[in-house]
PDB file of C-alpha atoms in Angstrom:
ATOM      1  CA  MET A   1     -23.567  22.018  19.992  1.00  0.00           C
ATOM      2  CA  GLY A   2     -24.224  19.142  17.273  1.00  0.00           C
ATOM      3  CA  GLN A   3     -21.754  17.375  14.478  1.00  0.00           C
ATOM      4  CA  PRO A   4     -22.205  19.491  11.617  1.00  0.00           C
ATOM      5  CA  GLN A   5     -24.805  18.781   9.009  1.00  0.00           C
ATOM      6  CA  SER A   6     -23.137  17.704   5.873  1.00  0.00           C
ATOM      7  CA  LYS A   7     -23.153  20.076   3.335  1.00  0.00           C
ATOM      8  CA  PRO A   8     -24.284  17.202  -0.076  1.00  0.00           C
ATOM      9  CA  SER A   9     -22.012  16.999  -2.562  1.00  0.00           C
ATOM     10  CA  LYS A  10     -23.270  18.091  -6.551  1.00  0.00           C
ATOM     11  CA  PRO A  11     -24.890  15.502  -8.064  1.00  0.00           C
ATOM     12  CA  ARG A  12     -22.828  13.407 -10.344  1.00  0.00           C
ATOM     13  CA  PHE A  13     -22.514  10.010 -11.680  1.00  0.00           C
ATOM     14  CA  PRO A  14     -18.949   8.938 -10.098  1.00  0.00           C
ATOM     15  CA  GLN A  15     -15.386   8.895 -11.475  1.00  0.00           C
ATOM     16  CA  PRO A  16     -12.799   5.764 -11.587  1.00  0.00           C
ATOM     17  CA  GLY A  17     -10.663   6.521  -8.321  1.00  0.00           C
ATOM     18  CA  ASP A  18     -13.820   7.622  -6.637  1.00  0.00           C
ATOM     19  CA  HIS A  19     -14.422   7.566  -2.954  1.00  0.00           C
ATOM     20  CA  ILE A  20     -17.854   6.410  -3.355  1.00  0.00           C
ATOM     21  CA  TYR A  21     -20.177   5.368   0.310  1.00  0.00           C
ATOM     22  CA  CYS A  22     -23.825   5.472   0.769  1.00  0.00           C
ATOM     23  CA  GLU A  23     -25.213   5.106   4.821  1.00  0.00           C
ATOM     24  CA  ARG A  24     -23.637   2.151   5.934  1.00  0.00           C
ATOM     25  CA  LYS A  25     -19.572   1.819   3.875  1.00  0.00           C
ATOM     26  CA  GLY A  26     -17.866   2.777   1.338  1.00  0.00           C
ATOM     27  CA  GLY A  27     -15.281   2.358  -0.959  1.00  0.00           C
ATOM     28  CA  ILE A  28     -13.593   3.046  -3.963  1.00  0.00           C
ATOM     29  CA  TYR A  29     -14.895   2.955  -7.507  1.00  0.00           C
ATOM     30  CA  VAL A  30     -13.291   1.471 -10.298  1.00  0.00           C
ATOM     31  CA  GLY A  31     -14.907   1.811 -12.982  1.00  0.00           C
ATOM     32  CA  ASP A  32     -17.449  -0.316 -15.550  1.00  0.00           C
ATOM     33  CA  GLY A  33     -19.668   0.065 -12.670  1.00  0.00           C
ATOM     34  CA  MET A  34     -17.918  -1.441 -10.110  1.00  0.00           C
ATOM     35  CA  VAL A  35     -16.694  -0.982  -6.182  1.00  0.00           C
ATOM     36  CA  ILE A  36     -13.891  -2.073  -4.142  1.00  0.00           C
ATOM     37  CA  HIS A  37     -14.361  -1.799  -1.020  1.00  0.00           C
ATOM     38  CA  LEU A  38     -13.651  -3.557   3.252  1.00  0.00           C
ATOM     39  CA  ARG A  39     -16.837  -5.582   3.551  1.00  0.00           C
ATOM     40  CA  GLY A  40     -15.745  -6.932   6.611  1.00  0.00           C
ATOM     41  CA  ALA A  41     -16.464 -10.571   7.761  1.00  0.00           C
ATOM     42  CA  ALA A  42     -17.172  -8.444  11.595  1.00  0.00           C
ATOM     43  CA  LYS A  43     -20.238  -6.338   9.593  1.00  0.00           C
ATOM     44  CA  LYS A  44     -22.458  -9.090   9.089  1.00  0.00           C
ATOM     45  CA  LEU A  45     -23.688  -8.477   6.183  1.00  0.00           C
ATOM     46  CA  GLY A  46     -24.632 -12.252   5.235  1.00  0.00           C
ATOM     47  CA  GLU A  47     -23.249 -13.656   1.792  1.00  0.00           C
ATOM     48  CA  LEU A  48     -23.761 -11.717  -1.139  1.00  0.00           C
ATOM     49  CA  PRO A  49     -26.609 -11.702  -3.800  1.00  0.00           C
ATOM     50  CA  ALA A  50     -26.561 -13.200  -6.222  1.00  0.00           C
ATOM     51  CA  CYS A  51     -26.585 -10.650  -9.076  1.00  0.00           C
ATOM     52  CA  HIS A  52     -27.241 -10.046 -12.548  1.00  0.00           C
ATOM     53  CA  ARG A  53     -25.001  -7.235 -12.851  1.00  0.00           C
ATOM     54  CA  CYS A  54     -21.771  -8.750 -11.187  1.00  0.00           C
ATOM     55  CA  GLY A  55     -21.405 -12.043 -12.998  1.00  0.00           C
ATOM     56  CA  GLY A  56     -18.403 -13.502 -13.272  1.00  0.00           C
ATOM     57  CA  LYS A  57     -16.297  -9.311 -12.379  1.00  0.00           C
ATOM     58  CA  ARG A  58     -17.667 -10.288  -8.812  1.00  0.00           C
ATOM     59  CA  VAL A  59     -14.247 -10.724  -7.161  1.00  0.00           C
ATOM     60  CA  GLU A  60     -14.237 -12.242  -3.406  1.00  0.00           C
ATOM     61  CA  ASN A  61     -11.144 -12.346  -1.276  1.00  0.00           C
ATOM     62  CA  GLY A  62     -11.354 -12.852   2.140  1.00  0.00           C
ATOM     63  CA  GLU A  63     -12.337  -9.436   4.361  1.00  0.00           C
ATOM     64  CA  ILE A  64     -12.557  -7.163  -0.066  1.00  0.00           C
ATOM     65  CA  ALA A  65     -14.385  -7.344  -2.180  1.00  0.00           C
ATOM     66  CA  LYS A  66     -15.580  -5.822  -5.634  1.00  0.00           C
ATOM     67  CA  VAL A  67     -18.920  -5.974  -6.661  1.00  0.00           C
ATOM     68  CA  CYS A  68     -21.284  -4.022  -8.962  1.00  0.00           C
ATOM     69  CA  ILE A  69     -22.461  -0.424  -7.769  1.00  0.00           C
ATOM     70  CA  ASP A  70     -25.800  -1.357  -7.295  1.00  0.00           C
ATOM     71  CA  CYS A  71     -24.809  -4.048  -4.876  1.00  0.00           C
ATOM     72  CA  PHE A  72     -22.524  -1.857  -3.184  1.00  0.00           C
ATOM     73  CA  LEU A  73     -25.229   0.942  -3.060  1.00  0.00           C
ATOM     74  CA  ASP A  74     -28.252  -2.147  -2.102  1.00  0.00           C
ATOM     75  CA  GLY A  75     -30.998   0.869  -2.366  1.00  0.00           C
ATOM     76  CA  GLU A  76     -29.089   3.178  -0.423  1.00  0.00           C
ATOM     77  CA  THR A  77     -27.972   6.582  -2.021  1.00  0.00           C
ATOM     78  CA  LEU A  78     -24.670   7.073  -3.462  1.00  0.00           C
ATOM     79  CA  GLN A  79     -22.382   9.872  -2.022  1.00  0.00           C
ATOM     80  CA  ILE A  80     -18.409  11.253  -3.200  1.00  0.00           C
ATOM     81  CA  TYR A  81     -16.949  11.589  -0.900  1.00  0.00           C
ATOM     82  CA  ASP A  82     -14.470  15.402  -1.232  1.00  0.00           C
ATOM     83  CA  TYR A  83     -10.597  15.711  -1.220  1.00  0.00           C
ATOM     84  CA  GLY A  84      -8.942  18.638  -0.719  1.00  0.00           C
ATOM     85  CA  VAL A  85     -11.056  20.710   0.728  1.00  0.00           C
ATOM     86  CA  PRO A  86     -10.676  23.725   2.596  1.00  0.00           C
ATOM     87  CA  VAL A  87      -9.960  24.056   6.175  1.00  0.00           C
ATOM     88  CA  LEU A  88     -13.171  26.073   7.131  1.00  0.00           C
ATOM     89  CA  GLU A  89     -15.451  23.339   4.964  1.00  0.00           C
ATOM     90  CA  PHE A  90     -14.522  21.116   6.416  1.00  0.00           C
ATOM     91  CA  ILE A  91     -14.587  21.695  10.248  1.00  0.00           C
ATOM     92  CA  SER A  92     -18.380  22.496   8.352  1.00  0.00           C
ATOM     93  CA  ARG A  93     -18.923  19.517   7.214  1.00  0.00           C
ATOM     94  CA  LYS A  94     -20.261  15.522   8.654  1.00  0.00           C
ATOM     95  CA  ARG A  95     -17.784  14.037   9.729  1.00  0.00           C
ATOM     96  CA  GLY A  96     -16.316  11.454   7.189  1.00  0.00           C
ATOM     97  CA  THR A  97     -17.083  12.996   3.655  1.00  0.00           C
ATOM     98  CA  CYS A  98     -14.727  15.356   3.377  1.00  0.00           C
ATOM     99  CA  CYS A  99     -11.222  15.334   4.836  1.00  0.00           C
ATOM    100  CA  THR A 100      -8.659  18.358   3.724  1.00  0.00           C
ATOM    101  CA  SER A 101      -5.948  16.060   1.983  1.00  0.00           C
ATOM    102  CA  ARG A 102      -5.577  15.801  -1.604  1.00  0.00           C
ATOM    103  CA  SER A 103      -6.142  12.646  -3.666  1.00  0.00           C
ATOM    104  CA  LYS A 104      -3.537  10.495  -5.323  1.00  0.00           C
ATOM    105  CA  PRO A 105      -4.027  11.002  -9.090  1.00  0.00           C
ATOM    106  CA  PRO A 106      -7.156   7.862 -10.237  1.00  0.00           C
ATOM    107  CA  HIS A 107      -5.004   5.152 -11.751  1.00  0.00           C
ATOM    108  CA  GLU A 108      -2.766   4.533  -8.177  1.00  0.00           C
ATOM    109  CA  VAL A 109      -6.353   4.850  -6.276  1.00  0.00           C
ATOM    110  CA  ILE A 110      -7.998   2.350  -8.586  1.00  0.00           C
ATOM    111  CA  SER A 111      -4.000   0.629  -8.457  1.00  0.00           C
ATOM    112  CA  ALA A 112      -4.373   0.580  -4.468  1.00  0.00           C
ATOM    113  CA  ALA A 113      -8.145  -0.734  -4.436  1.00  0.00           C
ATOM    114  CA  THR A 114      -6.938  -3.821  -6.728  1.00  0.00           C
ATOM    115  CA  ASP A 115      -3.773  -4.451  -4.977  1.00  0.00           C
ATOM    116  CA  LEU A 116      -5.117  -4.907  -1.604  1.00  0.00           C
ATOM    117  CA  LEU A 117      -8.360  -6.936  -3.343  1.00  0.00           C
ATOM    118  CA  GLU A 118      -5.547  -9.184  -4.825  1.00  0.00           C
ATOM    119  CA  ARG A 119      -3.632 -10.030  -1.758  1.00  0.00           C
ATOM    120  CA  ASN A 120      -7.057  -9.419   1.170  1.00  0.00           C
ATOM    121  CA  GLY A 121      -3.757  -6.562   2.618  1.00  0.00           C
ATOM    122  CA  PHE A 122      -5.725  -4.311   4.496  1.00  0.00           C
ATOM    123  CA  GLY A 123      -6.509  -7.450   8.013  1.00  0.00           C
ATOM    124  CA  PRO A 124      -9.911  -7.802   9.815  1.00  0.00           C
ATOM    125  CA  TYR A 125     -12.476  -5.156   9.491  1.00  0.00           C
ATOM    126  CA  ASP A 126     -13.012  -2.943  12.600  1.00  0.00           C
ATOM    127  CA  MET A 127     -15.386  -0.610  13.444  1.00  0.00           C
ATOM    128  CA  PHE A 128     -12.401   1.888  14.959  1.00  0.00           C
ATOM    129  CA  THR A 129      -9.216   1.226  13.132  1.00  0.00           C
ATOM    130  CA  ASN A 130     -10.780  -0.903  10.495  1.00  0.00           C
ATOM    131  CA  ASN A 131     -13.351  -0.033   8.593  1.00  0.00           C
ATOM    132  CA  CYS A 132     -14.188   0.805   5.739  1.00  0.00           C
ATOM    133  CA  GLU A 133     -13.440   4.486   5.705  1.00  0.00           C
ATOM    134  CA  HIS A 134     -10.144   3.509   6.813  1.00  0.00           C
ATOM    135  CA  PHE A 135      -9.957   2.090   3.750  1.00  0.00           C
ATOM    136  CA  ALA A 136     -11.314   4.429   1.104  1.00  0.00           C
ATOM    137  CA  VAL A 137      -9.127   7.138   2.227  1.00  0.00           C
ATOM    138  CA  TYR A 138      -5.744   5.167   2.390  1.00  0.00           C
ATOM    139  CA  CYS A 139      -6.306   4.179  -1.244  1.00  0.00           C
ATOM    140  CA  LYS A 140      -7.233   7.444  -1.767  1.00  0.00           C
ATOM    141  CA  THR A 141      -4.143   9.358   0.203  1.00  0.00           C
ATOM    142  CA  GLY A 142      -1.953   6.744   1.930  1.00  0.00           C
ATOM    143  CA  SER A 143      -2.806   7.216   4.868  1.00  0.00           C
ATOM    144  CA  LYS A 144      -5.234   5.006   7.397  1.00  0.00           C
ATOM    145  CA  VAL A 145      -7.452   7.391   8.799  1.00  0.00           C
ATOM    146  CA  SER A 146     -11.398   8.314  10.065  1.00  0.00           C
ATOM    147  CA  TYR A 147     -12.967  11.054   9.499  1.00  0.00           C
ATOM    148  CA  GLN A 148     -15.790   9.125  10.923  1.00  0.00           C
ATOM    149  CA  ILE A 149     -14.739   8.259  13.980  1.00  0.00           C
ATOM    150  CA  LEU A 150     -12.931  10.617  15.218  1.00  0.00           C
ATOM    151  CA  GLY A 151     -16.208  12.619  13.889  1.00  0.00           C
ATOM    152  CA  ARG A 152     -18.464  10.780  17.140  1.00  0.00           C
ATOM    153  CA  ILE A 153     -15.496  11.291  19.219  1.00  0.00           C
ATOM    154  CA  GLU A 154     -15.275  14.511  19.254  1.00  0.00           C
ATOM    155  CA  LEU A 155     -19.411  14.631  19.073  1.00  0.00           C
ATOM    156  CA  ALA A 156     -19.285  12.141  23.363  1.00  0.00           C
ATOM    157  CA  THR A 157     -16.499  14.382  24.455  1.00  0.00           C
ATOM    158  CA  THR A 158     -18.442  18.081  23.389  1.00  0.00           C
ATOM    159  CA  ALA A 159     -21.499  16.028  25.145  1.00  0.00           C
ATOM    160  CA  GLY A 160     -20.462  16.995  29.085  1.00  0.00           C
ATOM    161  CA  PRO A 161     -18.781  14.743  31.757  1.00  0.00           C
ATOM    162  CA  ALA A 162     -20.509  11.659  30.184  1.00  0.00           C
ATOM    163  CA  GLY A 163     -19.651  12.645  26.662  1.00  0.00           C
ATOM    164  CA  ILE A 164     -15.912  12.853  27.598  1.00  0.00           C
ATOM    165  CA  LEU A 165     -15.498   9.420  29.933  1.00  0.00           C
ATOM    166  CA  ALA A 166     -17.525   7.617  26.985  1.00  0.00           C
ATOM    167  CA  GLY A 167     -15.438  10.296  24.457  1.00  0.00           C
ATOM    168  CA  ALA A 168     -12.318   8.916  26.733  1.00  0.00           C
ATOM    169  CA  ALA A 169     -13.875   4.931  26.216  1.00  0.00           C
ATOM    170  CA  VAL A 170     -13.695   4.915  22.939  1.00  0.00           C
ATOM    171  CA  ALA A 171     -10.341   7.152  22.359  1.00  0.00           C
ATOM    172  CA  ALA A 172      -8.513   4.556  24.566  1.00  0.00           C
ATOM    173  CA  GLY A 173     -10.127   1.459  22.721  1.00  0.00           C
ATOM    174  CA  TYR A 174      -8.709   2.911  19.763  1.00  0.00           C
ATOM    175  CA  GLY A 175      -5.091   3.824  20.541  1.00  0.00           C
ATOM    176  CA  ALA A 176      -5.831   0.751  22.024  1.00  0.00           C
ATOM    177  CA  SER A 177      -5.847  -1.836  19.418  1.00  0.00           C
ATOM    178  CA  GLY A 178      -3.754   0.078  16.761  1.00  0.00           C
ATOM    179  CA  GLY A 179      -5.530   2.761  15.874  1.00  0.00           C
ATOM    180  CA  MET A 180      -3.089   6.020  14.006  1.00  0.00           C
TER     181      MET A 180
END
């Protein structure tokens, strides 16, 4: 029993306040072609390349960065994270693509992301307890959760005894390091 497949969002250009993601990261689209995301030194992404589109609008403050959508995507495919999905749809979709929680209004989402950027107020990146999905979901809902990580724990626990041990180890590390 594997993890459910993702039901892709209807293709559309992101709107300000949208939680966008690609294969390796997620962030908040704030408009004007810019994205605020938890970049995280622990991700070892290296220095951001010079970009004519970002120009003087690029901001880096510790672990959080505001970059143009092209730098954010870095050639990967844009996806839009869905909020307020029905429970049955949530269950059938790949974790890390949607949640049942309702989103705050776009201006509040953008304000939260901008405030966190300005004060570098989200803490250091940690894959299990403080990743880019935690950041974006927090900006959208006020709850710090990563459904992608929870999905990996679910998957590990359905893989038999070895999976249960692996899932327990992940969950123990998640709980011990201050996760939900």
